[in-house]
Coordinates of C-alpha atoms and ligand atoms in Angstrom, one line a residue:
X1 CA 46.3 162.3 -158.8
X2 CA 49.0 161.5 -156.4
X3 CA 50.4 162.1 -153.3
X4 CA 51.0 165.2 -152.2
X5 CA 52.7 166.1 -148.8
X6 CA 51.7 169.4 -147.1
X7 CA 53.7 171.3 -144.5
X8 CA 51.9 173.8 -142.6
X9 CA 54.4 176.6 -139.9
X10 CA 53.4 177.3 -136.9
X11 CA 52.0 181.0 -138.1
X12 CA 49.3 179.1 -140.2
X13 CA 48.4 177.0 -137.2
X14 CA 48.6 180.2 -134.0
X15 CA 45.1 179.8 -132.8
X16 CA 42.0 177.5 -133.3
X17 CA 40.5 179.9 -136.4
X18 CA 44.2 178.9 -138.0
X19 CA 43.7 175.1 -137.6
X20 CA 40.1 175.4 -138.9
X21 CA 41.4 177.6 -142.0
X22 CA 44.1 175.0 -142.4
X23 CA 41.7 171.9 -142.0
X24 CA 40.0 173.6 -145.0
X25 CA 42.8 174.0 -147.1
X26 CA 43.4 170.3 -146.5
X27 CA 39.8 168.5 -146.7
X28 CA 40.2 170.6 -150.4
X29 CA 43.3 168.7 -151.7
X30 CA 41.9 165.8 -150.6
X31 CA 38.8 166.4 -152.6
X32 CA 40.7 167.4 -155.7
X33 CA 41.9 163.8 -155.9
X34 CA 44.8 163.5 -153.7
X35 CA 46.2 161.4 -151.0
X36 CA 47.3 164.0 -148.3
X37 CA 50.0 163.5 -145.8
X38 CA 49.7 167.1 -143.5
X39 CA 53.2 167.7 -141.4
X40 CA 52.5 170.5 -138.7
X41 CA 54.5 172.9 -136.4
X42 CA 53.5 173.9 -133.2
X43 CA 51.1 176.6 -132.7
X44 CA 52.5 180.2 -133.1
X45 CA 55.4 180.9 -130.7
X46 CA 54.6 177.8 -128.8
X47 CA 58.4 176.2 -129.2
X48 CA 60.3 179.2 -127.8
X49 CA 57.8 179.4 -124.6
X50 CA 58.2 175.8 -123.6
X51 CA 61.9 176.9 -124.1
X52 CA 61.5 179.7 -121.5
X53 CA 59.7 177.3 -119.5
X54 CA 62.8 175.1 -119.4
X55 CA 64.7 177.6 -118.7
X56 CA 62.8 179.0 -115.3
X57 CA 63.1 175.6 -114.2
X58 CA 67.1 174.7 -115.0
X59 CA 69.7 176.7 -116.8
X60 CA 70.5 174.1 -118.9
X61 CA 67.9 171.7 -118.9
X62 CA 69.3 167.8 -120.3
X63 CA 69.0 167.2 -123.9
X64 CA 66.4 163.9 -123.3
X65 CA 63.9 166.2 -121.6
X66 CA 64.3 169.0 -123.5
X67 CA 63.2 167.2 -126.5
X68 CA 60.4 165.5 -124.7
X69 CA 58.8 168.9 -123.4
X70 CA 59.4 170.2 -127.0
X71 CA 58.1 167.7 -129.5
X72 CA 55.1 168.5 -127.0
X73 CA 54.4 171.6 -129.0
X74 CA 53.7 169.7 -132.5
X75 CA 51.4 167.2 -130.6
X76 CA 48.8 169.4 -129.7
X77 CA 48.9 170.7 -132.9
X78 CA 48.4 167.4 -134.9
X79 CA 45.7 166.6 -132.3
X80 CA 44.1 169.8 -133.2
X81 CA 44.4 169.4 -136.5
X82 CA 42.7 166.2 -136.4
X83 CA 39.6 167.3 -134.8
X84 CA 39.5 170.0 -137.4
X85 CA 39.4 167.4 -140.1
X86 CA 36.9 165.0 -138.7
X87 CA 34.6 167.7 -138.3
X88 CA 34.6 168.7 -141.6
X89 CA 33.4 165.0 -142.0
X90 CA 36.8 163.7 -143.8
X91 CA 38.8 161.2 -141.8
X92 CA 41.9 161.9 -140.6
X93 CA 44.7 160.3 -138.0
X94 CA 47.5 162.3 -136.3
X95 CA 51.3 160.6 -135.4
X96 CA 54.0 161.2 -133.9
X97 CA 57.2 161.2 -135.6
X98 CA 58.3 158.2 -134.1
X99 CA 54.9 156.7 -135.2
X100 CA 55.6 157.8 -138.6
X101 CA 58.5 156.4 -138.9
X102 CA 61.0 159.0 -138.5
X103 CA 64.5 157.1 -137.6
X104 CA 66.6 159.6 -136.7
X105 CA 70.5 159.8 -135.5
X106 CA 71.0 160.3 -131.1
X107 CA 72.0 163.8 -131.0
X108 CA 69.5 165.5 -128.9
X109 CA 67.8 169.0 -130.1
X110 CA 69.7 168.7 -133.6
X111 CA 68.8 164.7 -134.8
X112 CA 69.3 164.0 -138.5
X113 CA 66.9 161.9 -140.0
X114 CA 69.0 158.7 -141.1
X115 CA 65.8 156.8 -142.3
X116 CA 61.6 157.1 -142.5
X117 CA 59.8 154.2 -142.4
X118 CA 56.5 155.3 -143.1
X119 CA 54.5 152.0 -142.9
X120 CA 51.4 153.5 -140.5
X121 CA 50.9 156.2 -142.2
X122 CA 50.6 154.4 -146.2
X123 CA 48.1 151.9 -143.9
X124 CA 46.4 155.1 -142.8
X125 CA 45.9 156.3 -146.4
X126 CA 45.4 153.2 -147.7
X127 CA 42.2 153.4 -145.7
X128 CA 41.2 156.7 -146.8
X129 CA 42.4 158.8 -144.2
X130 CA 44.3 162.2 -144.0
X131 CA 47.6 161.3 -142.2
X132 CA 48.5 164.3 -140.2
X133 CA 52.2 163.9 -138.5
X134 CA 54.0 166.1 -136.2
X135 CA 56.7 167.8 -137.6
X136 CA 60.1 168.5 -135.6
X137 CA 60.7 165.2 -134.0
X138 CA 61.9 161.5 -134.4
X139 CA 63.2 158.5 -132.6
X140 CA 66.9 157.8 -132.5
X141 CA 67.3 154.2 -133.6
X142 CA 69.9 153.6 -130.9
X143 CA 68.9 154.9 -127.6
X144 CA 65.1 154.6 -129.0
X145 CA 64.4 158.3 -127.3
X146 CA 62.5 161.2 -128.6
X147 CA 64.8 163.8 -130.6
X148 CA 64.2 167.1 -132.4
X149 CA 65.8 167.6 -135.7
X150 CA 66.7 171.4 -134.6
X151 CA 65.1 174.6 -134.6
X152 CA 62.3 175.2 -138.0
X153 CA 62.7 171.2 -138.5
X154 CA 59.1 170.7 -139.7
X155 CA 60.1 171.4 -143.2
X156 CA 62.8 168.4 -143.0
X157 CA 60.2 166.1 -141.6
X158 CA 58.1 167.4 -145.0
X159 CA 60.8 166.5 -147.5
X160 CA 62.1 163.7 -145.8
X161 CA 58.5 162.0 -146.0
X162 CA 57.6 163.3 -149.3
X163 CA 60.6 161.4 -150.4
X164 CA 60.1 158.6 -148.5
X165 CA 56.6 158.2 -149.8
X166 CA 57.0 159.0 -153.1
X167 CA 55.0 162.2 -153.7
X168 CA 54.7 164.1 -156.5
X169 CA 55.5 167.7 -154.2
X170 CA 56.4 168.7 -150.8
X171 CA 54.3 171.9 -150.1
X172 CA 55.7 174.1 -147.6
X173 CA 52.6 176.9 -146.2
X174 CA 54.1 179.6 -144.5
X175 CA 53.3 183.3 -143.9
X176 CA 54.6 185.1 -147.0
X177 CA 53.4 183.8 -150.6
X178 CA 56.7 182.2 -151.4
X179 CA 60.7 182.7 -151.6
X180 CA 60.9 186.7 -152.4
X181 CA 64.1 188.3 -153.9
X182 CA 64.5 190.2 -150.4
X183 CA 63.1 189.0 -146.9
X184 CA 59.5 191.5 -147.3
X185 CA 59.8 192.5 -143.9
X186 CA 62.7 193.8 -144.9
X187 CA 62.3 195.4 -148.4
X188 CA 58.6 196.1 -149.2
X189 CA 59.2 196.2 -152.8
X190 CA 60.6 192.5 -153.2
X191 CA 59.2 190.7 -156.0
X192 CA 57.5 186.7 -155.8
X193 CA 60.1 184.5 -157.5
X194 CA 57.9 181.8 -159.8
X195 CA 61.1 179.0 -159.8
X196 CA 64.2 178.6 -158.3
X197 CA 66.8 175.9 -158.5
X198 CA 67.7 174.1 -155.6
X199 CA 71.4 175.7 -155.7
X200 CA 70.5 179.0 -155.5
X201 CA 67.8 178.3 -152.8
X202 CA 70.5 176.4 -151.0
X203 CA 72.3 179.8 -150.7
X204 CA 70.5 181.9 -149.9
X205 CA 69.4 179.7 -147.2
X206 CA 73.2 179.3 -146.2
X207 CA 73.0 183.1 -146.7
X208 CA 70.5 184.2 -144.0
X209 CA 67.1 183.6 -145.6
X210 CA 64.9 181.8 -143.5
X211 CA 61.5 181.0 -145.7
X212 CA 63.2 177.6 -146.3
X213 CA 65.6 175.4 -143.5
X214 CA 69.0 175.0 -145.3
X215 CA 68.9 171.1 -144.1
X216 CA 65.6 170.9 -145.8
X217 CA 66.5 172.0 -149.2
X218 CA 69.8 170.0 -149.3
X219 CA 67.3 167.1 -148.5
X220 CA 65.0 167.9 -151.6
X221 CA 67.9 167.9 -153.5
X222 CA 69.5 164.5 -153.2
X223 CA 66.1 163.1 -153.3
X224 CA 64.9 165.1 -156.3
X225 CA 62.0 166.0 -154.6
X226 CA 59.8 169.5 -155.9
X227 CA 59.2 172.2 -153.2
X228 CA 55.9 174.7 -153.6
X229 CA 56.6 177.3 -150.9
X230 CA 53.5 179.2 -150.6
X231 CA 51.0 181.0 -148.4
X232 CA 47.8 179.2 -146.1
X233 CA 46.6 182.9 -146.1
X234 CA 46.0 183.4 -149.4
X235 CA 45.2 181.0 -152.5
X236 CA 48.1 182.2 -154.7
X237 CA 50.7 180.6 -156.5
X238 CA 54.0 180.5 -154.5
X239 CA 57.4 179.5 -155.4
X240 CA 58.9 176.2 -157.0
X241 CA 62.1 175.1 -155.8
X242 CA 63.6 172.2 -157.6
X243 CA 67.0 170.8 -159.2
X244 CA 65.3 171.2 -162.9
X245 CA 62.6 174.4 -164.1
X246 CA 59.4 172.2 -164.2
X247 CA 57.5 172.3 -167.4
X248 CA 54.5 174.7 -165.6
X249 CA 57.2 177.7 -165.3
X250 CA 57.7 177.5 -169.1
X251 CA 59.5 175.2 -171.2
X252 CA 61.8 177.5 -173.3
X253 CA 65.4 177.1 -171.9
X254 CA 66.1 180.1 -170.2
X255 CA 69.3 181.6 -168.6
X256 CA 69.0 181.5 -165.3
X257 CA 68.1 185.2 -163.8
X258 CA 72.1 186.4 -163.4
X259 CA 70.6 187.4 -159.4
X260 CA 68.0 185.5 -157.9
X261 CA 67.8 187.5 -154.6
X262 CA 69.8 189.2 -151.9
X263 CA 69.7 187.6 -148.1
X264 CA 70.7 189.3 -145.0
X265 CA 72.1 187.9 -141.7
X266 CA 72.1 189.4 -138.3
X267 CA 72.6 186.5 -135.9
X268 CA 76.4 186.1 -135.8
X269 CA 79.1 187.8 -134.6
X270 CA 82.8 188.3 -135.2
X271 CA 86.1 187.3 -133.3
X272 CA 89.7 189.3 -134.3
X273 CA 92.3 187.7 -133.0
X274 CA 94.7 190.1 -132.7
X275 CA 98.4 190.1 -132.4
X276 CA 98.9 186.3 -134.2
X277 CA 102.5 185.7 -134.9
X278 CA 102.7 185.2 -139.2
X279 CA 103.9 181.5 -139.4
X280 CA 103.1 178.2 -140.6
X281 CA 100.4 176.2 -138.4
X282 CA 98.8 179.3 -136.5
X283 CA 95.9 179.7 -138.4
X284 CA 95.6 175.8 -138.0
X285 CA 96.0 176.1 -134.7
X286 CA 93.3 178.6 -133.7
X287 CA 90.8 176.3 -136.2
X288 CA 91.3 173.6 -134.9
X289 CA 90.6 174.7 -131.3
X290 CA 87.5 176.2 -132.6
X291 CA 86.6 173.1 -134.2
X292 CA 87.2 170.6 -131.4
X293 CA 84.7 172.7 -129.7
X294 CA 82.2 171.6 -132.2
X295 CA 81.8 175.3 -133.3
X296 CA 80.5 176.0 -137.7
X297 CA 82.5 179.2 -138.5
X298 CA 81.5 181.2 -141.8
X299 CA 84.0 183.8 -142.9
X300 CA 87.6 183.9 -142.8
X301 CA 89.9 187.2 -142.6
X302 CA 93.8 187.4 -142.2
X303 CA 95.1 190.8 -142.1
X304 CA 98.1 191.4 -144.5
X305 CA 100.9 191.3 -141.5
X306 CA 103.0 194.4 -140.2
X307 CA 106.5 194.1 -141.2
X308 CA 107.7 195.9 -138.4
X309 CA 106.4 193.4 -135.3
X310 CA 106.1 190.0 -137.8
X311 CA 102.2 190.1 -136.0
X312 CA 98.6 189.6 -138.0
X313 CA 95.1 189.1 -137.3
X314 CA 92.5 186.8 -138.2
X315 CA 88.7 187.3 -138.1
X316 CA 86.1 185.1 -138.0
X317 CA 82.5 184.8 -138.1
X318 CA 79.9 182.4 -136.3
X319 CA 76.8 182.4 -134.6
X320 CA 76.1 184.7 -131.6
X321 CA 75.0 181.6 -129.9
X322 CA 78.4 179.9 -129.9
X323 CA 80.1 183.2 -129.2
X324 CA 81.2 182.5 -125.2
X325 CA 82.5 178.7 -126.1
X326 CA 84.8 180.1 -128.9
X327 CA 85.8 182.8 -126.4
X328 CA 86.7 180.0 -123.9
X329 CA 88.4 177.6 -126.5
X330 CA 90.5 180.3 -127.4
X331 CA 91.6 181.5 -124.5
X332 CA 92.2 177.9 -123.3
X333 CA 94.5 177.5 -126.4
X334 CA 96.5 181.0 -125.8
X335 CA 99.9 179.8 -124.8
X336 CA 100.1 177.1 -127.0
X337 CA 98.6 179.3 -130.2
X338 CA 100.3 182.9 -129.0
X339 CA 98.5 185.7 -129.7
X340 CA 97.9 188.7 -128.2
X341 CA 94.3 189.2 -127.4
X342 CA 90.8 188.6 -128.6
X343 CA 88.1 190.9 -129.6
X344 CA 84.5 190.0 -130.0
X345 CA 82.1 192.4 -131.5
X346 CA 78.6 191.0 -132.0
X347 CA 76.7 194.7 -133.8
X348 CA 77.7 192.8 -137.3
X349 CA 75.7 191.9 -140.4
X350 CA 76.0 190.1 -143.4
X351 CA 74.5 190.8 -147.2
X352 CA 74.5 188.4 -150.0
X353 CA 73.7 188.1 -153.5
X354 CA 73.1 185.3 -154.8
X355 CA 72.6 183.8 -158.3
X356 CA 73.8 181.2 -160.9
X357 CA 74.4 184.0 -163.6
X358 CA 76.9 185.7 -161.2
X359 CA 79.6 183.0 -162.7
X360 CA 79.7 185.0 -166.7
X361 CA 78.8 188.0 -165.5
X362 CA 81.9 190.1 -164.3
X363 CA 80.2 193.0 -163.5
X364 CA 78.2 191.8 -161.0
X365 CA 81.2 192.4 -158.2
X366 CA 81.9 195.7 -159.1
X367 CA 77.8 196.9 -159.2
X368 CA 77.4 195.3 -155.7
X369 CA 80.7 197.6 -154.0
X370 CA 79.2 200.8 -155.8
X371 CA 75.4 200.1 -154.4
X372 CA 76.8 199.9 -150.8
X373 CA 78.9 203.0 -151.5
X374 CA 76.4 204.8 -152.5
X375 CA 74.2 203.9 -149.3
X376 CA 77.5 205.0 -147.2
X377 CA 77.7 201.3 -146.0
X378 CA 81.6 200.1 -145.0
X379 CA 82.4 196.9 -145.6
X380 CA 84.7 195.0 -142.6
X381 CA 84.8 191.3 -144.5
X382 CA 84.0 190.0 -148.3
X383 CA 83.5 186.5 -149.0
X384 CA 82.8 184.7 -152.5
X385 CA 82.0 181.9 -154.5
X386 CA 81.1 180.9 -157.6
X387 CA 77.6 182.1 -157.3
X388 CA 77.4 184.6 -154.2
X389 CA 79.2 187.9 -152.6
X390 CA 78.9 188.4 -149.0
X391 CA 80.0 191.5 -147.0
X392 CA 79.9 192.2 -143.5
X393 CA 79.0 195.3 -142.4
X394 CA 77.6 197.3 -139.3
X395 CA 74.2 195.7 -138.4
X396 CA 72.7 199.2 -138.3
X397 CA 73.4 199.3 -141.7
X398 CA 71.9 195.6 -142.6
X399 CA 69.0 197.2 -144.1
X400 CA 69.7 200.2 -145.6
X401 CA 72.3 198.3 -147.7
X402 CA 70.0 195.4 -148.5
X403 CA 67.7 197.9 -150.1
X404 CA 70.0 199.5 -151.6
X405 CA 71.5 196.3 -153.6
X406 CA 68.3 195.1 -154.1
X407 CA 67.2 198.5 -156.2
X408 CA 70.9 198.5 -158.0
X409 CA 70.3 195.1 -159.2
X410 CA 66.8 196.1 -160.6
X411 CA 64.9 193.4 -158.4
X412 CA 62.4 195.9 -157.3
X413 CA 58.7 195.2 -158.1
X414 CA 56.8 197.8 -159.5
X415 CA 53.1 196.6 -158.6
X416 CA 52.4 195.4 -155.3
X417 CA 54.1 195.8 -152.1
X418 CA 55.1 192.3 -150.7
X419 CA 52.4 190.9 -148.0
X420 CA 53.7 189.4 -145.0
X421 CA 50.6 187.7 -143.2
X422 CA 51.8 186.4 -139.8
X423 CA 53.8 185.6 -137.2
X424 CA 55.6 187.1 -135.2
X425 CA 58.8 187.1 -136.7
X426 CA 60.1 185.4 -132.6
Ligands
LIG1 N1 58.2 174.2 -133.8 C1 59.6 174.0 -134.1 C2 60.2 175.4 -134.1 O1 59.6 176.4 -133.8 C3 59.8 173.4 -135.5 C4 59.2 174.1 -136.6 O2 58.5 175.1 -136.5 O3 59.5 173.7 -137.8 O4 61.4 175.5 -134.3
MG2 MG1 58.3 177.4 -136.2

């Protein structure tokens, strides 16, 4: 039996009958043979209050300290955890993720890991323990601070030391029993997916589906590591993500399924800029002050132009949270780009559907316009690629249209309804 690294969110963790359930779970793996390397999130909604907290005490509190107070969260879990362990009569040591080895970049609140080395914790299961490691958090290799690898980075930590180590699979626990064709929160009749591959996972992480960090999946990838995405609640069977079907889900070559799921997206918004005269190095122009204010944009729109002034408009998408500084770099960049105004509309939502059979299967386009018409949903921007269609649409109508697609594409599950077993959802 190998080594098997465990990830457990901070749903599965909320309270102290959590950590004992979890402690369980773990002492059980280890009995079954394994070596057990446990990476753990801070309790419940434990992140976003120290966040409030910095915020009472400074509107924008300095990176350094902002990822000390947070990687304080994952600390008392770990502790916890621990305690849990050793009182089940297994041993087991917590670290940090500077103890663990996790080398990370200098950028505060959103470090990339640019190396693990994970000498304590092979020591520490070398010598029979349980390593448990707090998720979230690194050391930058330059300025030797604490960092945090950005919001839901425990599941990078995972991958990043399954690979590191070795294992044989990265389980990620969470509150749902896997990736589900539809968020279930959302659509109560979305069906358990047994596999996925790591591309389609990829988007429909890009996409809006939040069971699995994008970072953390593009991670598993290059290092060919196995994700099992699956509940702490319950003892079922979850869902494989991985670059090749594993020989458990079946061994006859399949097609892929032409849809593996649909994702929805309500946290950006969208910029028009109106009035933008129709000539070379306009549209370059408006990027590229949008990107020297380090802003990630998703979808693109330019208006066919009216023949009468010579004028267009381009919309954009990004996150709500950038919203003001795209505002702001813009309007710092009017006389020089010349347009006429800027509207900024943040009641927008995105659907996607996503899947590798989308590439041979024409149709697909044409069934996913008439399911949205037939919910009454208007569509304000379409984006493509090879193996996804988004639209973006009304946010009051997210829903209702995800629903919708999700029934036209026959994804709905005819036994039961999808459980969703904590959190908060925060
Ligand atoms: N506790 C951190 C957060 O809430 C990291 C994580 O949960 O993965 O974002
Ligand atoms: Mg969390």
């Amino acid at each position: 039996m190998g080594l098997v690294v465990q990830k457990y969110g901070g749903s599965s963790v909320a309270d102290a009958e959590g950590i004992k359930r979890v402690a369980k779970r773990i002492v059980d793996a280890k009995k079954n043979g394994h070596q057990v390397v446990v990476v753990v999130s801070a309790m419940g909604d434990t992140t976003d209050e120290l966040i409030d907290l910095a915020e009472q005490v400074s509107p924008m509190p300095a990176g350094r300290e902002f990822d000390m107070l947070l990687t304080a969260g994952e600390r008392i879990s770990m502790a916890l955890l621990a305690m849990a362990i050793k009182n089940l009569g297994h041993e087991a040591q917590s670290f940090t993720g500077s103890q663990a080895g996790v080398i990370t970049d200098s950028v505060h609140n959103k470090a990339r890991i640019i190396d693990v080395t994970p000498g304590r914790i092979r020591t520490a299961l070398d010598e029979g323990n349980i390593a448990i490691v707090a998720g979230f958090q690194g050391v930058s290799a330059d300025s030797k601070d604490i960092t945090t690898l950005g919001r839901g980075g425990s599941d990078t930590t995972a991958v990043a030391l399954a690979a590191a180590l070795d294992a044989e699979v990265c389980e990620i626990y969470t509150d749902v029993d896997g990736v589900f064709t539809a968020d279930p929160r959302v659509v109560k009749k979305a069906r358990k997916i047994d596999w996925i591959s790591s591309e389609d996972m990829l988007e429909l992480a890009a996409s809006g589906s939040k069971v699995l960090l994008h970072r953390c999946v593009e991670y598993a990838r290059r290092y060919n590591i196995p994700i099992h995405v699956r509940s702490s609640f319950s003892g079922l069977p979850g869902t494989w993500v991985s670059n090749e079907k594993p020989e458990s889900q079946g061994d006859e070559q399949v097609e892929h399924a032409i849809i593996s799921g649909v994702a929805h997206d309500v946290s950006e918004a969208k910029i028009t800029v109106v009035g933008v005269p129709d000539k070379p190095g306009e549209a370059a122009a408006i990027f590229r002050a949008i990107a020297d204010a380090e802003i990630n944009i998703d979808m693109i729109v330019q208006n066919v132009s009216a023949a009468s002034t010579g004028l267009t408009d381009i919309s954009f998408t990004l996150p709500k949270t950038e919203g003001h500084k795209a505002i702001d770099a813009l309007e710092k960049a009017k006389g020089q780009i010349g347009f006429d105004s800027l509207r900024y509309d943040d009641q927008i939502g995105k659907i996607s559907l996503v899947g590798a059979g989308m590439k041979t299967n024409p149709g697909v386009t044409a069934s996913f316009f008439q399911a949205l018409s037939d919910a009454g949903v208007n569509i304000e921007l379409i984006s493509t690629s090879e193996i996804r269609i988004s639209v973006v649409t009304r946010q009051d109508d997210v829903n209702a249209a995800v629903v919708a697609v999700h029934t036209a594409f026959g994804l709905d599950s005819d036994s039961d309804e999808a459980v969703v077993y904590g959190g908060t959802g925060r």
